[in-house]
Amino acid sequence: MTELIIPGMVGISAGFISGFIPGIGNFATLLVIFPYLYSLDPIQVLVLYVALTTISQYIGSIPAITYGVPGESSSIPAVIESKNLKDSRQSYQAIVQSAIGSTFGGLIVLIITWLFVDHLMLLMNFFDTKMQLMLYVFMLVVMTVIVRSNSFLVNVGMIVFGLSLGMIGYNKWLQTSILTFDQPQLYAGIPFVIVMIALLGIPEIIKNFDVKQEYKPLAKEKIKIKFKLVSSVWYSLIGFIGGLAPGMTTTMSSQLAYLISKMKSKNPVDRITASETANNAGAFSQLIPLMLLGIPLIGSEALVLNIMEAKGFNLGIVSFPETFQTVAISLFVINFIGLILAWPLAKHISKLFMINLKVVYAVIFVSLISVVAWVGYSNYQLGFYMIVFMALMPIAILLRKFDTMPLVFAFLVHDRIFELVFRSFYLFQK
């Protein structure tokens, strides 16, 4: 287990950045540390990702509550309710209770899953080729609806474009090359790291570059902490279910809990605590389809799956006992670290908003371009990688006002979808 400590700490640091800087998110953060991520063993990659997603939920609540800026999309309910907080003392109370609720939510669903893990594995016998194909199609359909910053037609167009980009190269099922223009480098397809950085990372930075925020100190006096066991269990279970929603996961968890809490309480602190408890529960449940079936529910999971499979490790029912045990132990430790960061250290973390975010975004922009160059150089194709990257940049500029996640997600899972389609076709013929 000692070989997992450093990747876990890197994941915690990355989760801190992901949760704190508006608009970056887990996906873009993974891209920034891609060279390090790709150097790890498959299980280390998974542990790093678990640490990142968990800590980002803890940290994301701080800018959401204090400044009304969502560090993570799952913190939107906290942003809404932050306007109803009376003063800095109540803001600090919301942060502390959210941290405690997040720890409880993350651990209680982990324990429940541990108790019923054998039943989960039995259910996997029903997930054959056709069922998996239906799940992937369902995820893409759901994504056309849930990405509300785009219109339905824009989301459909992005998914089609993402799948089309994935078709470029030599298709083993059709036994023909598609749009390779007789260029040997294109036979393997467009490198996924270029698509992710050019069509997701860069547009997000351009979109958020002009974010402005003023530092607001939190209260120094003591606060009264309220913990409601029954409500916390209830919102944890809601979050667990919401985390299984394709494309939404923690966002669905926090929204469901928030809507229910609005009917039960008028206190903004209680509402924020409910949503934050649920989204941390969802941060764990979203991992179950990935570990059990090798099916990613969100783009960042698709990226992690892609890296692990490139290293010869297939997530599924065979590897599940090993991966679940490792993830479970890691989560116990990571949740308590998150509690420390989002409670005793919250006042110090909030001071980081005194940093000029434009400088931060500029550094991230340069880092992403450096990642493209590093991966190209490592594969002895620096010129090819930079040419493809520059070719996609005009598209990135055109799409800078949209959420490009449907495009990138479709590109990342295209290979699995096409494989399931052709496999289902051959099975139908028999």
Short mmCIF file of C-alpha atoms in Angstrom, two decimals, residues 73-356:
data_model
loop_
_atom_site.label_atom_id
_atom_site.label_comp_id
_atom_site.label_asym_id
_atom_site.label_seq_id
_atom_site.Cartn_x
_atom_site.Cartn_y
_atom_site.Cartn_z
CA SER A 73 -20.71 21.96 -10.67
CA SER A 74 -22.09 19.92 -7.77
CA SER A 75 -21.70 23.01 -5.56
CA ILE A 76 -24.36 25.00 -7.43
CA PRO A 77 -26.96 24.55 -4.63
CA ALA A 78 -24.40 26.01 -2.22
CA VAL A 79 -23.96 28.98 -4.57
CA ILE A 80 -27.72 29.57 -4.63
CA GLU A 81 -28.08 29.38 -0.86
CA SER A 82 -24.95 31.45 -0.17
CA LYS A 83 -27.02 34.53 -0.99
CA ASN A 84 -29.32 33.70 1.92
CA LEU A 85 -26.54 33.46 4.51
CA LYS A 86 -26.74 36.39 6.92
CA ASP A 87 -23.09 36.97 7.73
CA SER A 88 -19.56 35.52 7.67
CA ARG A 89 -20.29 33.58 10.87
CA GLN A 90 -23.16 31.71 9.20
CA SER A 91 -21.00 31.16 6.12
CA TYR A 92 -18.35 29.52 8.27
CA GLN A 93 -20.98 27.38 9.97
CA ALA A 94 -22.18 26.20 6.54
CA ILE A 95 -18.63 25.30 5.53
CA VAL A 96 -17.98 23.33 8.73
CA GLN A 97 -21.27 21.44 8.69
CA SER A 98 -20.81 20.68 4.99
CA ALA A 99 -17.38 19.23 5.72
CA ILE A 100 -18.77 17.02 8.48
CA GLY A 101 -21.72 15.98 6.32
CA SER A 102 -19.44 15.20 3.39
CA THR A 103 -17.28 12.94 5.55
CA PHE A 104 -20.30 11.14 6.92
CA GLY A 105 -21.90 10.79 3.46
CA GLY A 106 -18.74 9.43 1.89
CA LEU A 107 -18.10 6.88 4.64
CA ILE A 108 -21.65 5.66 5.24
CA VAL A 109 -22.25 4.72 1.59
CA LEU A 110 -18.84 3.07 1.48
CA ILE A 111 -19.77 0.91 4.46
CA ILE A 112 -23.17 0.02 2.96
CA THR A 113 -21.55 -0.95 -0.34
CA TRP A 114 -18.98 -3.05 1.51
CA LEU A 115 -21.79 -4.95 3.25
CA PHE A 116 -23.66 -5.65 0.01
CA VAL A 117 -20.72 -6.05 -2.38
CA ASP A 118 -21.48 -9.75 -3.04
CA HIS A 119 -25.01 -8.89 -4.19
CA LEU A 120 -23.63 -6.24 -6.54
CA MET A 121 -21.31 -8.75 -8.14
CA LEU A 122 -24.22 -11.17 -8.70
CA LEU A 123 -26.15 -8.45 -10.54
CA MET A 124 -23.31 -8.10 -13.03
CA ASN A 125 -24.30 -11.42 -14.63
CA PHE A 126 -27.14 -9.57 -16.35
CA PHE A 127 -24.87 -7.03 -18.07
CA ASP A 128 -24.15 -8.72 -21.38
CA THR A 129 -23.03 -7.06 -24.63
CA LYS A 130 -26.48 -5.72 -25.53
CA MET A 131 -27.08 -4.36 -22.05
CA GLN A 132 -23.73 -2.55 -22.07
CA LEU A 133 -24.48 -1.04 -25.47
CA MET A 134 -27.85 0.16 -24.21
CA LEU A 135 -26.13 1.81 -21.23
CA TYR A 136 -23.68 3.68 -23.44
CA VAL A 137 -26.45 4.85 -25.76
CA PHE A 138 -28.49 5.87 -22.73
CA MET A 139 -25.57 7.93 -21.39
CA LEU A 140 -25.18 9.80 -24.67
CA VAL A 141 -28.93 10.46 -24.86
CA VAL A 142 -28.99 11.72 -21.28
CA MET A 143 -26.04 13.99 -21.99
CA THR A 144 -28.03 15.80 -24.69
CA VAL A 145 -30.50 16.85 -21.99
CA ILE A 146 -28.42 17.43 -18.85
CA VAL A 147 -25.83 19.81 -20.32
CA ARG A 148 -28.17 22.76 -20.01
CA SER A 149 -25.64 25.41 -20.97
CA ASN A 150 -26.06 24.12 -24.54
CA SER A 151 -29.24 23.64 -26.55
CA PHE A 152 -30.41 20.12 -27.32
CA LEU A 153 -29.34 20.41 -30.96
CA VAL A 154 -25.89 21.71 -30.00
CA ASN A 155 -25.38 18.74 -27.67
CA VAL A 156 -26.47 16.30 -30.38
CA GLY A 157 -24.12 17.97 -32.86
CA MET A 158 -21.22 17.77 -30.41
CA ILE A 159 -21.82 14.07 -29.74
CA VAL A 160 -21.96 13.33 -33.47
CA PHE A 161 -18.79 15.37 -34.01
CA GLY A 162 -17.03 13.57 -31.14
CA LEU A 163 -17.96 10.16 -32.54
CA SER A 164 -16.85 11.29 -36.01
CA LEU A 165 -13.46 12.41 -34.70
CA GLY A 166 -13.13 8.99 -33.11
CA MET A 167 -13.74 7.30 -36.46
CA ILE A 168 -10.64 8.88 -38.01
CA GLY A 169 -7.95 6.23 -38.49
CA TYR A 170 -7.93 2.57 -39.44
CA ASN A 171 -11.18 0.82 -38.48
CA LYS A 172 -10.51 -2.85 -37.66
CA TRP A 173 -14.19 -3.72 -37.87
CA LEU A 174 -14.70 -2.22 -41.34
CA GLN A 175 -11.11 -3.04 -42.34
CA THR A 176 -10.63 0.32 -43.97
CA SER A 177 -9.00 3.66 -43.21
CA ILE A 178 -11.13 6.76 -42.65
CA LEU A 179 -9.88 10.32 -43.36
CA THR A 180 -6.23 9.38 -42.89
CA PHE A 181 -5.14 11.12 -46.12
CA ASP A 182 -2.44 8.46 -46.49
CA GLN A 183 -0.69 9.84 -43.40
CA PRO A 184 0.75 6.92 -41.36
CA GLN A 185 0.42 8.82 -38.06
CA LEU A 186 -3.35 9.12 -38.52
CA TYR A 187 -3.88 5.38 -38.86
CA ALA A 188 -3.95 5.13 -35.05
CA GLY A 189 -6.50 7.95 -34.92
CA ILE A 190 -6.29 11.44 -33.42
CA PRO A 191 -4.44 11.21 -30.07
CA PHE A 192 -7.03 11.54 -27.31
CA VAL A 193 -4.87 13.89 -25.22
CA ILE A 194 -4.92 16.45 -28.05
CA VAL A 195 -8.70 16.32 -28.39
CA MET A 196 -9.18 16.69 -24.65
CA ILE A 197 -6.81 19.61 -24.26
CA ALA A 198 -7.77 21.45 -27.46
CA LEU A 199 -11.53 20.93 -27.26
CA LEU A 200 -12.13 20.91 -23.50
CA GLY A 201 -9.22 22.35 -21.53
CA ILE A 202 -8.51 25.39 -23.71
CA PRO A 203 -12.19 26.45 -24.17
CA GLU A 204 -12.74 26.23 -20.40
CA ILE A 205 -9.77 28.49 -19.69
CA ILE A 206 -10.87 31.04 -22.30
CA LYS A 207 -14.38 30.97 -20.84
CA ASN A 208 -13.25 31.59 -17.25
CA PHE A 209 -10.26 33.86 -17.84
CA ASP A 210 -12.10 37.04 -16.81
CA VAL A 211 -13.47 35.69 -13.51
CA LYS A 212 -13.10 38.34 -10.81
CA GLN A 213 -13.45 37.81 -7.06
CA GLU A 214 -12.83 39.81 -3.93
CA TYR A 215 -11.48 38.31 -0.74
CA LYS A 216 -14.02 38.01 2.09
CA PRO A 217 -12.65 36.94 5.49
CA LEU A 218 -14.57 34.30 7.46
CA ALA A 219 -15.70 34.86 11.04
CA LYS A 220 -13.15 34.23 13.79
CA GLU A 221 -15.60 33.54 16.63
CA LYS A 222 -16.71 30.06 17.64
CA ILE A 223 -19.75 28.47 16.01
CA LYS A 224 -22.32 25.94 17.09
CA ILE A 225 -22.14 22.70 15.10
CA LYS A 226 -25.36 20.79 14.45
CA PHE A 227 -25.31 17.20 13.22
CA LYS A 228 -28.56 15.37 12.45
CA LEU A 229 -27.91 11.64 12.13
CA VAL A 230 -31.20 10.55 10.51
CA SER A 231 -31.16 13.39 7.97
CA SER A 232 -27.51 12.75 7.15
CA VAL A 233 -28.20 9.06 6.45
CA TRP A 234 -31.19 9.99 4.30
CA TYR A 235 -29.28 12.53 2.20
CA SER A 236 -26.34 10.13 1.90
CA LEU A 237 -28.63 7.48 0.38
CA ILE A 238 -30.12 10.07 -1.98
CA GLY A 239 -26.63 11.07 -3.00
CA PHE A 240 -25.66 7.45 -3.57
CA ILE A 241 -28.57 6.97 -5.99
CA GLY A 242 -27.94 10.31 -7.73
CA GLY A 243 -24.29 9.42 -8.24
CA LEU A 244 -25.35 6.59 -10.55
CA ALA A 245 -26.97 9.02 -13.02
CA PRO A 246 -24.92 8.96 -16.27
CA GLY A 247 -23.32 12.29 -17.07
CA MET A 248 -24.50 14.00 -13.88
CA THR A 249 -23.34 11.88 -10.90
CA THR A 250 -22.44 14.31 -8.06
CA THR A 251 -24.40 17.13 -9.70
CA MET A 252 -27.53 14.98 -9.66
CA SER A 253 -26.81 13.93 -6.08
CA SER A 254 -26.54 17.50 -4.79
CA GLN A 255 -29.55 18.70 -6.79
CA LEU A 256 -31.82 15.90 -5.57
CA ALA A 257 -30.84 16.44 -1.94
CA TYR A 258 -31.20 20.19 -2.32
CA LEU A 259 -34.72 19.96 -3.75
CA ILE A 260 -35.82 17.67 -0.92
CA SER A 261 -34.15 19.82 1.76
CA LYS A 262 -36.02 22.89 0.47
CA MET A 263 -39.27 21.15 1.35
CA LYS A 264 -38.06 20.27 4.85
CA SER A 265 -36.13 23.34 5.99
CA LYS A 266 -35.90 27.08 5.41
CA ASN A 267 -32.44 27.31 6.97
CA PRO A 268 -29.81 27.91 4.22
CA VAL A 269 -27.14 26.15 6.31
CA ASP A 270 -29.26 22.98 6.49
CA ARG A 271 -29.91 23.09 2.75
CA ILE A 272 -26.24 23.52 1.92
CA THR A 273 -25.28 20.72 4.32
CA ALA A 274 -27.82 18.40 2.70
CA SER A 275 -26.52 19.01 -0.83
CA GLU A 276 -22.87 18.71 0.18
CA THR A 277 -23.51 15.49 2.13
CA ALA A 278 -25.21 14.01 -0.91
CA ASN A 279 -22.60 15.02 -3.47
CA ASN A 280 -19.81 13.33 -1.52
CA ALA A 281 -21.90 10.16 -1.32
CA GLY A 282 -22.37 10.43 -5.08
CA ALA A 283 -18.63 10.87 -5.57
CA PHE A 284 -18.25 7.28 -4.39
CA SER A 285 -21.26 5.67 -6.07
CA GLN A 286 -20.21 7.05 -9.47
CA LEU A 287 -17.14 4.81 -9.22
CA ILE A 288 -19.12 1.56 -8.92
CA PRO A 289 -20.09 1.16 -12.63
CA LEU A 290 -16.49 2.04 -13.54
CA MET A 291 -14.98 -0.57 -11.22
CA LEU A 292 -17.60 -3.28 -11.80
CA LEU A 293 -18.32 -2.92 -15.51
CA GLY A 294 -15.57 -0.72 -16.87
CA ILE A 295 -18.27 1.78 -17.85
CA PRO A 296 -17.50 5.48 -17.20
CA LEU A 297 -20.39 7.75 -16.23
CA ILE A 298 -18.54 11.03 -16.79
CA GLY A 299 -15.70 12.31 -18.96
CA SER A 300 -13.00 12.24 -16.28
CA GLU A 301 -13.75 8.55 -15.64
CA ALA A 302 -13.52 7.85 -19.37
CA LEU A 303 -10.06 9.43 -19.37
CA VAL A 304 -8.94 7.31 -16.39
CA LEU A 305 -10.36 4.17 -18.01
CA ASN A 306 -8.54 4.99 -21.25
CA ILE A 307 -5.21 5.31 -19.42
CA MET A 308 -5.70 2.13 -17.39
CA GLU A 309 -6.62 0.09 -20.47
CA ALA A 310 -3.63 1.49 -22.36
CA LYS A 311 -1.53 -0.02 -19.58
CA GLY A 312 -3.19 -3.41 -20.01
CA PHE A 313 -5.50 -3.27 -16.97
CA ASN A 314 -9.20 -3.93 -17.57
CA LEU A 315 -11.70 -2.80 -14.96
CA GLY A 316 -14.53 -5.28 -14.49
CA ILE A 317 -15.94 -8.02 -12.31
CA VAL A 318 -12.67 -10.00 -12.38
CA SER A 319 -10.56 -7.14 -11.06
CA PHE A 320 -13.33 -5.67 -8.86
CA PRO A 321 -12.39 -7.34 -5.53
CA GLU A 322 -8.86 -5.93 -5.76
CA THR A 323 -9.86 -2.46 -6.93
CA PHE A 324 -12.74 -2.13 -4.47
CA GLN A 325 -10.59 -3.05 -1.48
CA THR A 326 -7.89 -0.58 -2.50
CA VAL A 327 -10.39 2.21 -3.18
CA ALA A 328 -12.26 1.55 0.08
CA ILE A 329 -9.14 1.78 2.24
CA SER A 330 -7.98 4.88 0.36
CA LEU A 331 -11.34 6.58 0.82
CA PHE A 332 -11.31 6.12 4.57
CA VAL A 333 -8.05 8.05 4.78
CA ILE A 334 -8.87 10.62 2.08
CA ASN A 335 -12.21 11.58 3.62
CA PHE A 336 -10.59 12.46 6.93
CA ILE A 337 -7.95 14.54 5.13
CA GLY A 338 -10.78 16.32 3.32
CA LEU A 339 -12.48 17.00 6.64
CA ILE A 340 -9.32 18.64 7.97
CA LEU A 341 -8.88 20.76 4.85
CA ALA A 342 -12.49 21.94 4.76
CA TRP A 343 -12.87 22.57 8.49
CA PRO A 344 -9.88 23.70 10.56
CA LEU A 345 -8.05 25.00 7.49
CA ALA A 346 -11.06 26.58 5.74
CA LYS A 347 -10.24 30.11 6.93
CA HIS A 348 -6.72 29.87 5.53
CA ILE A 349 -7.87 28.31 2.25
CA SER A 350 -10.34 31.14 1.66
CA LYS A 351 -7.43 33.61 1.72
CA LEU A 352 -6.10 32.06 -1.50
CA PHE A 353 -8.73 34.02 -3.38
CA MET A 354 -6.44 37.00 -2.93
CA ILE A 355 -4.39 35.43 -5.76
CA ASN A 356 -4.89 36.89 -9.23
#
